[in-house]
Every structure is written in C-alpha cells, then in structure tokens.
XYZ file of C-alpha atoms in Angstrom:
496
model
C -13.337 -18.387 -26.865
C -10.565 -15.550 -26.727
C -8.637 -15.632 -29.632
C -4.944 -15.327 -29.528
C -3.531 -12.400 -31.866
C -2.291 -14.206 -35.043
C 1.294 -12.086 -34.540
C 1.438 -14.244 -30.973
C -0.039 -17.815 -32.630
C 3.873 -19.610 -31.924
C 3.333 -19.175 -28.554
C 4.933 -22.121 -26.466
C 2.904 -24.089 -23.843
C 5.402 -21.881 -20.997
C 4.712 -18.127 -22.546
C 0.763 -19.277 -22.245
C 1.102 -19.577 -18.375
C 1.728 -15.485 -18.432
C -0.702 -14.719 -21.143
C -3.670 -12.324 -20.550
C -5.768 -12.720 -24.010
C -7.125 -9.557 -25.692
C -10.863 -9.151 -24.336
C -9.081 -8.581 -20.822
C -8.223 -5.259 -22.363
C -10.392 -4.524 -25.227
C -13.958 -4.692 -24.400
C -16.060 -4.937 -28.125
C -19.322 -5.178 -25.635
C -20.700 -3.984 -22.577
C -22.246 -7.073 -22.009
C -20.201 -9.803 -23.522
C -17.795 -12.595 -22.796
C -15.698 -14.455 -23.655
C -14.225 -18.052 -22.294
C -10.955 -18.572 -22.308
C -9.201 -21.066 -23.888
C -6.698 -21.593 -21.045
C -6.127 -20.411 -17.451
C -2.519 -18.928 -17.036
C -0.788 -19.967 -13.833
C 1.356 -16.320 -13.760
C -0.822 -14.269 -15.859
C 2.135 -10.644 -16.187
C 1.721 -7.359 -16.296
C 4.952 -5.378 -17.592
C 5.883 -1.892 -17.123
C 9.437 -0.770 -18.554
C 10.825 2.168 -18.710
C 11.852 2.887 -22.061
C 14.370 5.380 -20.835
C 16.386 3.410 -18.288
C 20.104 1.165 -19.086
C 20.894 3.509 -22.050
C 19.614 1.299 -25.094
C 18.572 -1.388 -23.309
C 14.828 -0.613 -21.481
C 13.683 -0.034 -25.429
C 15.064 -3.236 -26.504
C 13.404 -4.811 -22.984
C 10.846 -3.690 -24.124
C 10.164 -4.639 -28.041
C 11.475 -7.924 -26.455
C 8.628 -8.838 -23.815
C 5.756 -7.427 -26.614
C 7.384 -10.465 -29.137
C 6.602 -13.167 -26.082
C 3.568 -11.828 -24.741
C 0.606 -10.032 -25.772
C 1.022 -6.193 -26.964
C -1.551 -5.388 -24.589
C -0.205 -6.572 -21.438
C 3.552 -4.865 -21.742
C 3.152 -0.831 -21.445
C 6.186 1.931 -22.057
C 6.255 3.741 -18.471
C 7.476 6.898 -21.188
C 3.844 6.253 -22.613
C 1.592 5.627 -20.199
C 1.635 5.993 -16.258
C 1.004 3.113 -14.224
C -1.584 4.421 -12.165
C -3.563 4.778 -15.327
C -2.779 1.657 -17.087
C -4.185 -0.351 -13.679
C -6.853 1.877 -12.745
C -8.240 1.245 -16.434
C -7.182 -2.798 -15.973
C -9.023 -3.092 -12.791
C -12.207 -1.032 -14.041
C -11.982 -3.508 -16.801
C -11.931 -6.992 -14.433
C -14.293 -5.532 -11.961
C -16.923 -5.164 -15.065
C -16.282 -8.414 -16.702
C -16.732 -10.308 -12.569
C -19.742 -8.348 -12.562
C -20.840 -10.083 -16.095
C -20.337 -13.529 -14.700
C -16.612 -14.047 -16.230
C -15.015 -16.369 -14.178
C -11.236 -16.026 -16.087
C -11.206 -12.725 -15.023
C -11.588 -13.282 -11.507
C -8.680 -15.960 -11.926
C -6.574 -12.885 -13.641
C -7.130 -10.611 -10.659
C -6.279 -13.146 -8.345
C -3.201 -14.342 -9.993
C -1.931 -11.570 -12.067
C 1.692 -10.315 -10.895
C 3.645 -7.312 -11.745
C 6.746 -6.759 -13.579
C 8.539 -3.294 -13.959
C 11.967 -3.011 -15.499
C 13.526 0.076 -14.796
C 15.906 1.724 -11.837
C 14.795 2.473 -8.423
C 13.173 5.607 -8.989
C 11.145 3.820 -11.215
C 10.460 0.960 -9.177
C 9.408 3.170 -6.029
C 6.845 4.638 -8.151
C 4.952 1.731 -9.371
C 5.284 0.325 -5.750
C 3.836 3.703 -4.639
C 0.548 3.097 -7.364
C 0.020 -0.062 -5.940
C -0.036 1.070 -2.426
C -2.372 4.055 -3.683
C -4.765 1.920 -5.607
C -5.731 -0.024 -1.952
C -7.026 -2.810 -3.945
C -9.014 -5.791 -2.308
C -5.962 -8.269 -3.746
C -2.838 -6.206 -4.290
C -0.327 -7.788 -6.889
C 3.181 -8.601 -5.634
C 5.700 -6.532 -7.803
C 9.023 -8.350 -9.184
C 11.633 -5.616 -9.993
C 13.956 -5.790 -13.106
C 17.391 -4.233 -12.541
C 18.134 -1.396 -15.536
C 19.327 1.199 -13.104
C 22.931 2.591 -11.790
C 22.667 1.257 -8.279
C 19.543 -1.124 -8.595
C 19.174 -1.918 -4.625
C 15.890 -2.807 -4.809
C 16.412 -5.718 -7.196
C 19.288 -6.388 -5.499
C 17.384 -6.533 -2.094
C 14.866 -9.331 -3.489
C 16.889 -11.981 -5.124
C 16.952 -9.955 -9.054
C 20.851 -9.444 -9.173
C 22.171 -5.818 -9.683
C 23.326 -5.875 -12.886
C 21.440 -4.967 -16.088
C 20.114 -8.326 -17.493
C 20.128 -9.493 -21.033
C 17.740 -8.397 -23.324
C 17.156 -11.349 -25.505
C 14.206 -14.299 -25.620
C 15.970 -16.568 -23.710
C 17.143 -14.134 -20.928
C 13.561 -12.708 -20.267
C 11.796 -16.384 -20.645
C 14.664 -17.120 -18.022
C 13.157 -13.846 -15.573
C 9.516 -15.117 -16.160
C 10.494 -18.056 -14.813
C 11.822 -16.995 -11.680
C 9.127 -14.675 -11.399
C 6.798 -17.691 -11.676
C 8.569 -19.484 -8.516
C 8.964 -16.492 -6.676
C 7.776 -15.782 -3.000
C 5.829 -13.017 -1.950
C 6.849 -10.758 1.056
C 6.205 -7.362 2.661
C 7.856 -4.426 2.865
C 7.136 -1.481 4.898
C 7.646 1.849 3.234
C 8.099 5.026 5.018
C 6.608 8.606 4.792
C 8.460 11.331 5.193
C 7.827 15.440 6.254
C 9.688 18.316 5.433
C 8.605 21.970 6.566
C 10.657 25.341 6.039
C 9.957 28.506 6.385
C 8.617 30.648 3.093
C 10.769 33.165 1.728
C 9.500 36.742 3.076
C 10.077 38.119 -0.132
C 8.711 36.814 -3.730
C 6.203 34.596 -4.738
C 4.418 32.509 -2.270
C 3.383 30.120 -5.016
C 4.086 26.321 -3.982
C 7.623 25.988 -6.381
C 10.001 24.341 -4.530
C 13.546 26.139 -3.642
C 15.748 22.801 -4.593
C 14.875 20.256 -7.131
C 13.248 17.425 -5.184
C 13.379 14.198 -6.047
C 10.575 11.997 -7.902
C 8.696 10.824 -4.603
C 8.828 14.454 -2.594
C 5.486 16.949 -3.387
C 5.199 20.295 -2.002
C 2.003 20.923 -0.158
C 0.558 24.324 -0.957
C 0.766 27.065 1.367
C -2.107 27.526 3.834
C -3.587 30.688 2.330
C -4.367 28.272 -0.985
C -5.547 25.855 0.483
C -9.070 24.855 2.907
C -8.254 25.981 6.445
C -8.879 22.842 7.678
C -6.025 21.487 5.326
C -3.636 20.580 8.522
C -0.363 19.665 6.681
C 0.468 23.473 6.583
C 1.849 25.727 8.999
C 1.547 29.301 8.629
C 4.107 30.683 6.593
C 5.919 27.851 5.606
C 6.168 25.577 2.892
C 6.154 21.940 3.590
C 6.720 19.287 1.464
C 6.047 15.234 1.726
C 7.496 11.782 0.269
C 8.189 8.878 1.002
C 10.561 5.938 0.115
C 11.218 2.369 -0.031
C 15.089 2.324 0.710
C 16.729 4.660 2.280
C 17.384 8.286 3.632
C 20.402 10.048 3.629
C 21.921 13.046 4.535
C 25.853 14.222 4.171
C 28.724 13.097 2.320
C 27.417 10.299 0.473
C 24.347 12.591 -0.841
C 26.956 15.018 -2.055
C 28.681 12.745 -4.013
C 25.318 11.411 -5.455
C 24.270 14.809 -6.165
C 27.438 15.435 -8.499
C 26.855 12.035 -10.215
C 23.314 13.224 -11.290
C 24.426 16.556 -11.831
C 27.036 15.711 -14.346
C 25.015 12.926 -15.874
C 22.601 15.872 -16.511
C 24.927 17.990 -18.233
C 26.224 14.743 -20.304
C 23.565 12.244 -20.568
C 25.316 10.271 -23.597
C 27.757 9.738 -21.419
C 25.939 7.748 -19.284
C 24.481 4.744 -20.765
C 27.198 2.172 -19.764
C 26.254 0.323 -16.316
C 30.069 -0.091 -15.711
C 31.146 3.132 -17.095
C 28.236 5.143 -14.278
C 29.463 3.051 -11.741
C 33.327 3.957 -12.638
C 32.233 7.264 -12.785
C 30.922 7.431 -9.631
C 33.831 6.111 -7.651
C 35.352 9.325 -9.416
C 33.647 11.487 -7.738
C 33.815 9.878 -4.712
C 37.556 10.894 -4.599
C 36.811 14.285 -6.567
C 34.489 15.196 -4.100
C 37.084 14.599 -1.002
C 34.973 11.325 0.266
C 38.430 9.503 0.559
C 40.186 12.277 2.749
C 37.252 14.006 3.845
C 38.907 14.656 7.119
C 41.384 17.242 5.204
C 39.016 18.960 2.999
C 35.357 18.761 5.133
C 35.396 20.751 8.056
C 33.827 19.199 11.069
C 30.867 21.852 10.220
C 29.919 19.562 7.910
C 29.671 16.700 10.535
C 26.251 15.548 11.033
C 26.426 16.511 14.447
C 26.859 20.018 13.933
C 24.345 20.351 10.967
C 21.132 18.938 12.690
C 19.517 17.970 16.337
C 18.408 14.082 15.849
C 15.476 12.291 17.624
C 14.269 9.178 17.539
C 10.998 6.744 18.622
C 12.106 3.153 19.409
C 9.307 0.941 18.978
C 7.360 2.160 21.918
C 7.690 5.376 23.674
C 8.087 9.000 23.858
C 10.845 10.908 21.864
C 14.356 10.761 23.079
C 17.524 12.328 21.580
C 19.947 10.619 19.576
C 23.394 11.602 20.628
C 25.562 11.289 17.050
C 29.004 11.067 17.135
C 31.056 13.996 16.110
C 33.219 11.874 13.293
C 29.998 11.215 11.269
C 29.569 12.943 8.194
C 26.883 10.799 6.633
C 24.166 9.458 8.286
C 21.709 6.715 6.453
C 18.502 5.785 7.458
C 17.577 2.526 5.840
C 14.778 0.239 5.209
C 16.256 -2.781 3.263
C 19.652 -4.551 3.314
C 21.144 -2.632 0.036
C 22.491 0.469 -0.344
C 24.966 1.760 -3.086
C 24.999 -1.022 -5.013
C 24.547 -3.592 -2.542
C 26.075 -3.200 0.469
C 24.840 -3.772 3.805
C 25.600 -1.204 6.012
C 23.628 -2.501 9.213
C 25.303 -6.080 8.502
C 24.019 -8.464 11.497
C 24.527 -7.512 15.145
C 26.155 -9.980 17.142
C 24.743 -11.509 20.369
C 26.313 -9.117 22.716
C 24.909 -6.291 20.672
C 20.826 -7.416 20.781
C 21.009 -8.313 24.413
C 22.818 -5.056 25.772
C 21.823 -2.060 22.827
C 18.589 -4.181 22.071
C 18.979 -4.509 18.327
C 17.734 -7.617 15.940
C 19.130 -7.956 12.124
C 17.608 -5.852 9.066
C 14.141 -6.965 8.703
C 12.335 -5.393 5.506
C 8.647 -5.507 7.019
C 9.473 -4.860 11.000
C 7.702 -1.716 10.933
C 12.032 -0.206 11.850
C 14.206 2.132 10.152
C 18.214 1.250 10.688
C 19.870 3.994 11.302
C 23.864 4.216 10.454
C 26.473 6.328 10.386
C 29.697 6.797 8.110
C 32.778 8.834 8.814
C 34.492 8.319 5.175
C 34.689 6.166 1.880
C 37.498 4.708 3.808
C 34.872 3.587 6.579
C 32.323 2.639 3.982
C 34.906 0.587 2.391
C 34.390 -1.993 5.855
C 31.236 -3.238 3.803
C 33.128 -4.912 1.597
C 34.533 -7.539 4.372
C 32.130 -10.232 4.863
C 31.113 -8.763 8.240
C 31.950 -5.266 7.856
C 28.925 -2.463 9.098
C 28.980 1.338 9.519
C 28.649 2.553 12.865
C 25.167 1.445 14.132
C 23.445 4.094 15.803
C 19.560 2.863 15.926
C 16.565 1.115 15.164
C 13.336 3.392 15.389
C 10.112 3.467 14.252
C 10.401 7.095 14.091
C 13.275 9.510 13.206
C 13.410 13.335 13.388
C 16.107 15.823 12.384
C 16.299 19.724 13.534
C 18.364 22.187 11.614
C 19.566 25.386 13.034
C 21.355 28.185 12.135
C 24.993 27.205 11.717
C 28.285 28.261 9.655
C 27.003 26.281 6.581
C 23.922 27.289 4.468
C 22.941 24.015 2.439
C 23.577 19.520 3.085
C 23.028 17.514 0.592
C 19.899 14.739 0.742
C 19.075 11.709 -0.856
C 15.978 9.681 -1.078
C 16.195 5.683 -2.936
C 19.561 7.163 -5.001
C 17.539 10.804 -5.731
C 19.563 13.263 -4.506
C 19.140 17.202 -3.976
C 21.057 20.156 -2.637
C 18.801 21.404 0.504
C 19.122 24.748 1.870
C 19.826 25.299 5.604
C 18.489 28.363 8.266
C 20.297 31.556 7.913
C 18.484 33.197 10.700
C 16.624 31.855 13.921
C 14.255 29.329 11.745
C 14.185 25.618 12.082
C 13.890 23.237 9.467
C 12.415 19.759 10.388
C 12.704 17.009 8.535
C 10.583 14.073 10.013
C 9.921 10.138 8.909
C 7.508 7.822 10.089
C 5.873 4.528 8.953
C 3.471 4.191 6.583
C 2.473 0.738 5.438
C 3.686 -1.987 3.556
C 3.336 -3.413 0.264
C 3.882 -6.639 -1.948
C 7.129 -7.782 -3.329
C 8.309 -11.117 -5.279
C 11.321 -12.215 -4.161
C 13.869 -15.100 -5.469
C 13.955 -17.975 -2.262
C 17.678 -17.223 -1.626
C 17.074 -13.465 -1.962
C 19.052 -11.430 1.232
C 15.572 -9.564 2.736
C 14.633 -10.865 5.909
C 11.082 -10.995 6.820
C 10.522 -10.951 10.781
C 7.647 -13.415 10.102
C 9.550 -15.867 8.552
C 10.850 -18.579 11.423
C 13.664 -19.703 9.534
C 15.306 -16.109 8.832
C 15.433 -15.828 13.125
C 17.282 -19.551 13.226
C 19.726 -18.934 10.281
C 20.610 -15.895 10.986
C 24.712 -15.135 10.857
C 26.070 -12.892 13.983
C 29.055 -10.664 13.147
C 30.993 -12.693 15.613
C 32.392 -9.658 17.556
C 31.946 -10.447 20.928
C 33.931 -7.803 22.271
C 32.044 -4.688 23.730
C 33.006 -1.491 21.837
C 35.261 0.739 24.493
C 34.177 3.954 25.380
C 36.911 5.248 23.197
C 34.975 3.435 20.002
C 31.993 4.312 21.078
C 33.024 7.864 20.832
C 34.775 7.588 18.050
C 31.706 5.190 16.023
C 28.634 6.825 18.037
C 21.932 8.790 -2.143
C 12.240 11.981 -12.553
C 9.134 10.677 -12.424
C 5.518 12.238 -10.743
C 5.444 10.367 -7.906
C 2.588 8.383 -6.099
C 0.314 10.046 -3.692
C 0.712 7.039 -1.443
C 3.333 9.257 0.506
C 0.496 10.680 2.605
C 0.315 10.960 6.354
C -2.504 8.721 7.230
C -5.907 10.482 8.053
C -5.648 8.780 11.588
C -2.564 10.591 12.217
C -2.589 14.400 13.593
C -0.426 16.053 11.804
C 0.069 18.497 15.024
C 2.077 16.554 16.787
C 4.454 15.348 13.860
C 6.291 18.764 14.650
C-alpha cells in the first residue's frame, strides 16, 4: 500500500481527493506495485511559475507543496512542462502495463493546474496539445499575471489570488467542480525577406515573443523542408487569445520595455496596471488623432484578407480611422474586456455574425480607432468596430512612409520591421486545433456546442442599421511549444 510521506501524514479527508502518492513518481522497481490506499476523485498536477506576481508565484508555490505531495507541484523556473509530463506519462503507461489499476484511474482523472500569466499559460496549453495524448487533461489556469485574460475568460477572476491554505484549498475546490470545454487555438505564419547583407543564420531581426520560432533558412535545412521560401526567413507561432497589430501593441510594447529596464518596479498587480494606463496617454493612445498620422492607420500599413467559414479569399476593406486592429479568439482582452460584445439580431441576419464562441473553429476580428473608442467596452454593451468572423486571416505589407508596427501575440508584444523596397511581408493565421480547459459554470466563454449558451444569449439591443456614414467611419519569455506547427495535411504552398 502507498505510503503517504510522513511531512504530508495531517492530510484532511478533502486534500486526499487531489493526492497522487509517491510510487506514481518514484519507481523503486521495474516490476513492482503498489495498491493504493485511496482513489482521489481530482488527482492535481501543479505547475507555477516561480517568477510571475512579484513575490507571490514563490509563495504559491511553497504553499501547494505544504497541501499536496512534493512530487506532484513542479517550479516552471525548474523544470519544463513538457518534461515533467512526458516523464509522468512514461511513468503511468509502465505501471498500466504492470497490471496497476490506480494508475489507470490517475491518467483518467488527473487535471492540470498552472499558476502563472498568460504567456505562461499558452505554453503549458501548447505541451498538452504537443503531447497528443490518448486522454488529454483539461488545464485550470491560476491568474498571477498583468492582464490574466485567460483566467479571466474561464471563470478564474483576473486578479492575483491569495496565497494562503485556505485560499488555494478554496481554488482546488472549484477546480474539482469545474467543467471541461474546448478551445481552438490558432497557428500563425510570418515570412520576410533575408537581409542581402550579413549573416544568413536563423536570428531573428525583432525579439519575438515566447510562442513565435524562426524556421531556418532553406539552404540549412532538407530541400524538401516546405516552410521556407528562398531567401527569406519565416517564422511560426501560434496563440490562444489574440492578435494584434497597431496602437494598442505599441503601448504594450513600452509597458514591457520599461518593465525590462525596471523590473522591481513591477511586482504590484495594481501598480502594472496603473502603469500601463500611463502609457496609454504617454504614448498618444488618448489623442492619437493629433500625434499618429493616418500612416499609421491600419489601412495604410497592410492589405487584409480574409476566409469566412467556407470559400475562397476575399479582401477585407478596413476603415481608414482604425489604428488597431485585434484578431481574437476568446471574450477577454486587456484585462477583460470584450471587444466583439454580442451582435444584435439585425447584425447576424444581414452581416451574418453569431456571438464569441471559444471552440467555433472563428477568429473575431475588431477594430479600434483610440483609447477613447476602447473606452466603449466599459458600457455594458459597448464593442469596437466589428469587422469579421473568419476562419482565416491574412495581412500584406508594402512599402510605405513608415518602416516598423508594433505586434502583439496573448499580451507579448514586439516592434516588427516593415518593407523598405518592393518586398512583401505576409503575415498569415489559420486554425489549428483545440485543446482542454476547466472552466467555473458561470465562467463568460461560450461554447457553440453548448444549447443553453445559443438560448441565453444577450443581444446588444441596437436595432438600428449602422448608416453609411458609420459604416465608414467604424468599417498586446518562455521556449514555446512546438504545437504551433502547420499541420502535415496542409500545403504550405498555398498559405502564401
């Protein structure tokens, strides 16, 4: 019978139901087992980043190894993920094979818990996806980020939780009761041209974020190796959230800039999101008409085309006000707003489009003019300017008067260089797959398989058509998974 650690003997009768005893881990023989003394009905694993909500992932952390075994709670600044489950699932696959029966209850049961900020988050949901295991475990998300959308998006608040016993016996809890749903995550493709002088080596010229690779260039790689085009470099991704692209990266990209230069600074929830409403007026968001020239406008930076859920490719006409464009996946973006918001009746029988569901195989795309714009999400029906739902989305970038946007994948933001000759850049996204999450029963995700989110669903209650004046005027670091790649069924040909 598995013996419980003598530092772990005071467990209560509610820590055992997320227990995983020792020999799950530790095998002392190739052929032996052991019975356990009692089946878990939420048996945890628990990755936290150590790093993340200033002092508060390392306290997380020494926290969750007091309640639970040592053995089942792993420091994401220790160990990666992918590691810790391939090892786990080596380790239940061997003791199945051996006749243990409470392993196969383990597998079957076990859920994951990672505590950390979105970056974070995306990455363990990225292992998962990689791993492709028979029985994937659903993945409940602990908020110690800046932002925190995708906790936010599943029913696990947005602000950084307590870090005592009775705060994360309260989490377990809910993550006992939780509901499992999907939620489609989305590849994306970026090729450039390579620099005609210097090395060719695959660096790349901006610092990506945590879910983007660069692909090698074609002379180092197999010539079969289809991803590359001569003489370019081309890099791949994905994400869970959201893309972005404009104003709202820029102001990102000087929040992690300066939190670079001053990390001490930045270990406050409050005092990060203070300082980021800073910069949103530093940076001109407020009166961006003034200080942006309309050659920042996403219209003049970058053709845009888009596949609807069936069909060829057909342009996407932006309007010329928009200087930030989002392309999102889930109902939360900075912080927990909802640009897309809930189209009215009007607007699904005449443009054709259906509320934000999470695992619809559909990216919503928005646009923003300003912050003042942006700040219509904070009315109870307030959205940015809804420009599509696609299954596929594709920018262009010519030569223009600028030389750089800013990007930003799930709150990672970069600077990215623009043509300054006759090249294009492309920047394409496309569906992936889906994966597990746990999710809170009142949580704000909508699956499109769920009857009851199509009946209780909340229009905007605008019945009025936009004129054709509004239309006019209406038309945001870790090694990340490999799960970003373009499925072998897919020719990469004809993705540009």
């Amino acid at each position: 019978m598995a013996e419980i650690d003598e530092g772990n003997s005071e467990l209560d009768n509610f820590l055992m139901e997320f227990y995983i005893p020792d020999y799950i881990f530790i095998g002392e023989g190739d052929s032996e087992t052991e019975i356990a003394s009692h089946i878990p009905v939420c048996p945890v694993i628990v990755f936290v980043n150590s790093r993340s909500g200033g002092q508060l992932g390392g306290d997380l952390l020494i926290t969750y190894r007091s309640l639970l075994n040592k053995h089942q709670v792993f420091d994401l600044g220790e160990e990666a993920p992918d590691k810790v489950l391939c090892r786990l699932y080596a380790r239940l696959e061997k003791l199945k094979l051996c006749g243990d029966g409470f392993a196969a209850v383990i597998e079957k049961k076990l859920r994951l818990i990672v505590a950390g900020g979105d970056g974070t988050a995306g990455w363990l949901l990225g292992v998962v996806c990689d791993l492709k295991l028979s029985q994937p475990p659903p993945i409940a998300t602990v908020p110690l980020g800046t932002g925190n959308n995708l906790p936010f998006s599943f029913g696990w608040g947005k602000k950084n939780p307590g870090t005592d016993s009775q705060s994360v016996k309260s989490f377990l809890e809910q993550v006992m009761k939780a509901k499992e749903m999907k939620i489609d995550n989305w590849h994306i493709l970026m090729r450039m041209r390579a620099p005609k002088e210097g090395t060719c080596d695959p660096i790349a010229p901006l610092e990506l974020p945590y879910s983007m690779h660069a692909v090698q260039p074609v002379q180092r790689v197999s010539q079969s190796d289809s991803e590359n085009m001569e003489g370019h470099h081309t890099f791949r991704g994905g994400f869970w959230n959201y893309f972005s692209m404009g104003m709202d990266a820029q102001v990102s990209y000087a929040f992690h800039s300066e939190r670079k230069l001053h990390p001490e600074k930045f270990k406050n929830q409050m005092h990060n999101q203070s300082t980021y409403a800073k910069l949103g007026c530093t940076q001109g968001w407020f009166c961006a008409s003034l200080i942006h020239p309309s050659s920042h406008n996403i219209a003049q930076l970058s053709k845009v085309k888009i596949m609807k859920r069936h069909g060829q490719w057909e342009d996407l006409e932006i309007p010329h006000s928009i200087r930030s464009i989002i392309c999102l996946n889930l109902p939360s973006f900075s912080g927990g707003l909802n640009p897309w918001g809930t189209p009215d009746k009007k607007k699904k029988r005449d443009r054709d489009l259906t509320p934000p569901y999470v695992d619809d195989g559909l990216l919503e795309v928005v646009g923003f003019r300003d912050a003042w714009h942006g700040l219509a999400l904070l009315a109870p029906k307030g959205h940015g300017t809804r420009l599509a739902q696609a299954q596929r989305i594709r920018f262009e970038f010519h030569k223009g008067v600028v030389d750089h946007t800013f990007m930003r994948i799930d709150g990672e933001p970069w600077k990215q260089p623009l043509p300054l000759d006759d090249d294009t850049i492309l920047v394409e996204i496309s569906h992936l797959g889906q994966v597990n999450m746990l999710a809170t029963h009142d949580c704000r995700s909508k699956s499109v398989h769920d009857p009851s989110t199509h009946s209780g669903s909340h229009d905007d209650g605008d019945e009025e058509e936009d004129s054709a004046e509004e239309m006019e005027e209406e038309q945001r670091k870790f090694g990340a998974a490999d799960t970003f790649r373009i499925p072998d069924e897919v020719d990469i040909a004809h993705l540009a």
